[in-house]
Amino acid sequence: MQYIFQRNSDQAPARQLIIYFCGWGMTPATVSHLTLPDRCDLLALYDYRTLELSIDLTDLPWDSYQAVTIVAWSLGVWAAEQVIPHWSILPSTRRLIAVAGSPYPMHDQWGIPSQIFVGTLEGLTDENRQRFNRRMCGGKRYKQLYDILSERPTTELRDELQSVYDSLATTEAPEATPHSSLAWDLAIIGERDQIFPAKNLSTLWDAVNVPTLLLPDGYHYLFDLWHSWSELWEALE
């Protein structure tokens, strides 16, 4: 995984850290418009061609962090489930929010239907990628986000999705009921999501007893609905 670490603009040390897991093919630029809370740092992770982290976590100022908030979008929910349980360095006080994603990214009932997932991988081209991005944004925001969504080359995205597929094909066995490796506090779902069907996400999160927030006008890319990170967890307060 690649990363961007953003320190808070305050002179005082940050008291909390937001760890953000990007969606497939994305970069942290997709959330660069969100303002950070006071005394809060941001660690944004992306590129799941490997889940090995390209930063030494011990270099972060953990002594000052009293709490951590984990926000994972889309395929980032799966990535967070793979790596967070192994990060013993994280503070015990934490809050976890899943945005338009599932621990089962390729699943006919709990994620992206398998045929669509495989079809996206096998048919990925520059042209198909643009169609995918339009569906992700609902069309209206696509032009505004075009440069951001085009930052990484298509070949890199194909390698990333192939790596995720290989991991899923190797590790996932058929399950009668879903489970989660993390104690998510909230799952936010866009009712008009054309990537992860809202029905599948609702079924999954209800089954693992995670509260959900359904946004009637929300597509797969939901971050244009917010101006600050703190808006994401207002439903918990």
CSV table of C-alpha atoms in Angstrom, one decimal:
chain,number,residue,atom,x,y,z
A,1,MET,CA,0.0,0.0,0.0
A,2,GLN,CA,1.0,3.6,-0.6
A,3,TYR,CA,0.2,6.3,1.8
A,4,ILE,CA,-0.1,10.1,2.4
A,5,PHE,CA,0.4,11.4,5.9
A,6,GLN,CA,-1.1,14.8,6.7
A,7,ARG,CA,-0.3,16.6,9.9
A,8,ASN,CA,-2.8,18.9,11.5
A,9,SER,CA,-2.2,22.6,11.1
A,10,ASP,CA,-2.3,23.3,14.8
A,11,GLN,CA,0.8,24.0,16.7
A,12,ALA,CA,-0.2,21.6,19.5
A,13,PRO,CA,0.3,17.9,18.9
A,14,ALA,CA,-2.6,16.0,17.4
A,15,ARG,CA,-4.8,14.1,19.8
A,16,GLN,CA,-6.5,11.9,17.3
A,17,LEU,CA,-5.7,10.2,14.0
A,18,ILE,CA,-7.9,9.4,11.0
A,19,ILE,CA,-6.9,6.3,9.0
A,20,TYR,CA,-8.6,6.3,5.6
A,21,PHE,CA,-8.6,3.4,3.3
A,22,CYS,CA,-9.3,4.4,-0.3
A,23,GLY,CA,-11.4,2.6,-2.8
A,24,TRP,CA,-10.0,0.6,-5.7
A,25,GLY,CA,-7.9,2.6,-8.2
A,26,MET,CA,-8.3,5.8,-6.1
A,27,THR,CA,-5.9,8.1,-4.4
A,28,PRO,CA,-6.4,10.3,-1.3
A,29,ALA,CA,-7.2,13.2,-3.7
A,30,THR,CA,-10.8,11.9,-3.7
A,31,VAL,CA,-11.2,13.2,-0.1
A,32,SER,CA,-8.8,16.2,-0.2
A,33,HIS,CA,-11.7,18.6,0.2
A,34,LEU,CA,-12.7,17.3,3.6
A,35,THR,CA,-11.4,19.5,6.5
A,36,LEU,CA,-9.8,17.8,9.4
A,37,PRO,CA,-11.0,18.3,13.0
A,38,ASP,CA,-8.8,20.3,15.3
A,39,ARG,CA,-5.7,18.5,16.5
A,40,CYS,CA,-6.2,15.6,14.2
A,41,ASP,CA,-3.8,14.0,11.7
A,42,LEU,CA,-4.7,11.9,8.6
A,43,LEU,CA,-3.1,8.7,7.3
A,44,ALA,CA,-4.6,7.9,3.9
A,45,LEU,CA,-3.8,4.5,2.4
A,46,TYR,CA,-4.3,3.3,-1.2
A,47,ASP,CA,-3.1,0.9,-3.9
A,48,TYR,CA,-3.9,-2.7,-2.9
A,49,ARG,CA,-1.5,-4.4,-5.3
A,50,THR,CA,0.1,-5.4,-2.0
A,51,LEU,CA,-1.2,-5.0,1.5
A,52,GLU,CA,2.4,-4.4,2.8
A,53,LEU,CA,2.5,-0.9,4.1
A,54,SER,CA,5.2,1.4,2.7
A,55,ILE,CA,5.5,3.4,5.9
A,56,ASP,CA,6.9,2.3,9.3
A,57,LEU,CA,4.0,2.8,11.6
A,58,THR,CA,6.3,3.3,14.6
A,59,ASP,CA,7.4,6.6,13.0
A,60,LEU,CA,4.0,8.2,13.7
A,61,PRO,CA,3.5,10.2,17.0
A,62,TRP,CA,1.5,7.5,18.8
A,63,ASP,CA,2.2,9.0,22.2
A,64,SER,CA,0.0,12.0,21.4
A,65,TYR,CA,-2.9,10.1,19.9
A,66,GLN,CA,-5.7,9.4,22.3
A,67,ALA,CA,-8.1,7.9,19.7
A,68,VAL,CA,-8.2,6.7,16.1
A,69,THR,CA,-11.0,6.8,13.6
A,70,ILE,CA,-10.9,4.4,10.7
A,71,VAL,CA,-12.9,5.3,7.6
A,72,ALA,CA,-12.9,2.8,4.8
A,73,TRP,CA,-14.5,3.3,1.4
A,74,SER,CA,-15.5,0.6,-1.1
A,75,LEU,CA,-12.8,-2.0,-1.5
A,76,GLY,CA,-11.0,-0.2,1.3
A,77,VAL,CA,-13.4,-2.0,3.7
A,78,TRP,CA,-12.0,-5.3,2.7
A,79,ALA,CA,-8.4,-4.0,2.9
A,80,ALA,CA,-9.0,-2.6,6.4
A,81,GLU,CA,-10.3,-6.0,7.5
A,82,GLN,CA,-7.1,-7.6,6.3
A,83,VAL,CA,-4.6,-5.3,7.9
A,84,ILE,CA,-6.1,-3.5,11.0
A,85,PRO,CA,-6.3,-6.7,13.2
A,86,HIS,CA,-2.5,-7.0,12.8
A,87,TRP,CA,-1.7,-3.4,13.8
A,88,SER,CA,-1.3,-3.7,17.6
A,89,ILE,CA,0.2,-0.2,17.8
A,90,LEU,CA,-3.2,1.4,17.4
A,91,PRO,CA,-4.9,3.1,20.4
A,92,SER,CA,-7.6,1.0,22.0
A,93,THR,CA,-10.1,3.9,21.7
A,94,ARG,CA,-11.2,3.7,18.1
A,95,ARG,CA,-14.2,4.3,15.9
A,96,LEU,CA,-14.8,2.5,12.6
A,97,ILE,CA,-16.9,3.6,9.7
A,98,ALA,CA,-17.5,1.7,6.5
A,99,VAL,CA,-18.6,3.7,3.4
A,100,ALA,CA,-20.2,2.0,0.5
A,101,GLY,CA,-18.2,-1.2,1.0
A,102,SER,CA,-18.2,-4.7,2.4
A,103,PRO,CA,-15.7,-7.2,3.9
A,104,TYR,CA,-17.0,-9.4,1.0
A,105,PRO,CA,-16.2,-7.4,-2.1
A,106,MET,CA,-16.9,-10.2,-4.5
A,107,HIS,CA,-20.1,-11.9,-3.3
A,108,ASP,CA,-23.6,-12.4,-4.9
A,109,GLN,CA,-25.4,-11.5,-1.7
A,110,TRP,CA,-23.0,-9.4,0.4
A,111,GLY,CA,-20.9,-7.5,-2.1
A,112,ILE,CA,-20.4,-7.0,-5.8
A,113,PRO,CA,-21.9,-9.9,-7.7
A,114,SER,CA,-19.1,-12.3,-8.7
A,115,GLN,CA,-19.9,-12.1,-12.4
A,116,ILE,CA,-19.7,-8.3,-12.4
A,117,PHE,CA,-16.5,-8.3,-10.4
A,118,VAL,CA,-14.8,-10.8,-12.8
A,119,GLY,CA,-16.2,-9.0,-15.8
A,120,THR,CA,-14.8,-5.7,-14.6
A,121,LEU,CA,-11.4,-7.3,-14.2
A,122,GLU,CA,-11.3,-9.1,-17.5
A,123,GLY,CA,-12.7,-6.2,-19.6
A,124,LEU,CA,-10.9,-3.3,-18.0
A,125,THR,CA,-9.8,-0.8,-20.6
A,126,ASP,CA,-9.4,3.0,-20.6
A,127,GLU,CA,-12.9,3.3,-22.1
A,128,ASN,CA,-14.5,0.9,-19.7
A,129,ARG,CA,-12.8,2.6,-16.8
A,130,GLN,CA,-14.5,5.9,-17.8
A,131,ARG,CA,-17.9,4.2,-17.8
A,132,PHE,CA,-17.2,2.7,-14.4
A,133,ASN,CA,-16.3,6.1,-13.0
A,134,ARG,CA,-19.4,7.6,-14.4
A,135,ARG,CA,-21.5,4.9,-12.7
A,136,MET,CA,-19.5,5.4,-9.5
A,137,CYS,CA,-20.2,9.2,-9.4
A,138,GLY,CA,-23.8,9.0,-10.7
A,139,GLY,CA,-22.7,11.0,-13.8
A,140,LYS,CA,-23.2,14.5,-12.4
A,141,ARG,CA,-19.9,14.7,-10.5
A,142,TYR,CA,-17.8,12.8,-13.1
A,143,LYS,CA,-16.6,15.8,-15.0
A,144,GLN,CA,-15.6,17.6,-11.8
A,145,LEU,CA,-13.6,14.6,-10.6
A,146,TYR,CA,-12.2,13.5,-13.9
A,147,ASP,CA,-8.6,14.5,-13.3
A,148,ILE,CA,-8.6,13.0,-9.8
A,149,LEU,CA,-10.1,9.7,-11.1
A,150,SER,CA,-7.5,9.6,-13.9
A,151,GLU,CA,-4.4,10.0,-11.8
A,152,ARG,CA,-3.4,6.3,-11.9
A,153,PRO,CA,-2.8,4.3,-15.1
A,154,THR,CA,-5.3,1.7,-16.1
A,155,THR,CA,-2.6,-1.0,-16.1
A,156,GLU,CA,-2.0,-0.3,-12.5
A,157,LEU,CA,-5.7,-0.5,-11.7
A,158,ARG,CA,-5.9,-3.9,-13.5
A,159,ASP,CA,-3.0,-5.2,-11.4
A,160,GLU,CA,-4.6,-4.0,-8.2
A,161,LEU,CA,-7.9,-5.6,-9.0
A,162,GLN,CA,-6.2,-8.8,-10.0
A,163,SER,CA,-4.3,-8.9,-6.8
A,164,VAL,CA,-7.5,-8.5,-4.8
A,165,TYR,CA,-9.2,-11.2,-6.9
A,166,ASP,CA,-6.3,-13.6,-6.4
A,167,SER,CA,-6.5,-13.0,-2.6
A,168,LEU,CA,-10.3,-13.6,-2.5
A,169,ALA,CA,-10.1,-16.7,-4.6
A,170,THR,CA,-7.4,-18.1,-2.4
A,171,THR,CA,-8.7,-17.3,1.0
A,172,GLU,CA,-12.5,-17.1,0.8
A,173,ALA,CA,-14.5,-20.3,1.4
A,174,PRO,CA,-18.3,-20.4,1.0
A,175,GLU,CA,-20.0,-19.2,4.2
A,176,ALA,CA,-23.6,-19.6,5.3
A,177,THR,CA,-23.5,-16.4,7.3
A,178,PRO,CA,-21.2,-13.4,7.0
A,179,HIS,CA,-18.8,-12.3,9.7
A,180,SER,CA,-16.5,-9.3,10.2
A,181,SER,CA,-13.0,-9.1,11.6
A,182,LEU,CA,-13.5,-5.6,12.9
A,183,ALA,CA,-16.1,-4.0,15.2
A,184,TRP,CA,-17.6,-1.5,12.8
A,185,ASP,CA,-19.7,1.3,14.4
A,186,LEU,CA,-21.5,2.4,11.3
A,187,ALA,CA,-21.9,1.5,7.7
A,188,ILE,CA,-23.0,4.3,5.3
A,189,ILE,CA,-24.8,3.1,2.1
A,190,GLY,CA,-25.8,5.0,-1.0
A,191,GLU,CA,-29.3,3.9,-2.1
A,192,ARG,CA,-28.3,4.6,-5.8
A,193,ASP,CA,-25.0,2.8,-5.6
A,194,GLN,CA,-24.3,1.2,-9.0
A,195,ILE,CA,-21.1,-0.6,-7.8
A,196,PHE,CA,-22.0,-2.2,-4.5
A,197,PRO,CA,-25.7,-2.9,-4.7
A,198,ALA,CA,-27.4,-1.2,-1.7
A,199,LYS,CA,-29.5,-4.3,-1.1
A,200,ASN,CA,-26.4,-6.4,-0.8
A,201,LEU,CA,-24.8,-4.0,1.6
A,202,SER,CA,-27.9,-3.7,3.8
A,203,THR,CA,-28.1,-7.5,3.9
A,204,LEU,CA,-24.5,-7.8,4.9
A,205,TRP,CA,-24.4,-5.2,7.6
A,206,ASP,CA,-27.7,-6.2,9.1
A,207,ALA,CA,-26.4,-9.8,9.4
A,208,VAL,CA,-23.4,-8.7,11.4
A,209,ASN,CA,-25.4,-6.3,13.5
A,210,VAL,CA,-23.8,-3.0,12.3
A,211,PRO,CA,-26.0,0.1,12.3
A,212,THR,CA,-26.5,1.5,8.8
A,213,LEU,CA,-27.2,5.0,7.4
A,214,LEU,CA,-28.9,4.8,4.0
A,215,LEU,CA,-28.5,8.0,1.9
A,216,PRO,CA,-31.4,8.1,-0.6
A,217,ASP,CA,-29.6,10.3,-3.1
A,218,GLY,CA,-26.2,8.7,-2.6
A,219,TYR,CA,-24.2,6.9,-5.3
A,220,HIS,CA,-21.0,4.9,-4.8
A,221,TYR,CA,-18.8,8.0,-4.4
A,222,LEU,CA,-20.4,9.7,-1.4
A,223,PHE,CA,-17.7,12.1,-0.2
A,224,ASP,CA,-19.1,15.0,-2.2
A,225,LEU,CA,-22.0,15.0,0.3
A,226,TRP,CA,-19.7,16.2,3.1
A,227,HIS,CA,-17.3,19.1,3.7
A,228,SER,CA,-15.5,17.8,6.8
A,229,TRP,CA,-14.5,14.4,8.2
A,230,SER,CA,-16.5,14.9,11.3
A,231,GLU,CA,-19.8,14.9,9.3
A,232,LEU,CA,-19.2,11.2,8.7
A,233,TRP,CA,-19.7,10.2,12.3
A,234,GLU,CA,-22.4,12.7,13.3
A,235,ALA,CA,-24.9,9.9,13.1
A,236,LEU,CA,-23.1,8.2,16.0
A,237,GLU,CA,-23.3,11.2,18.3
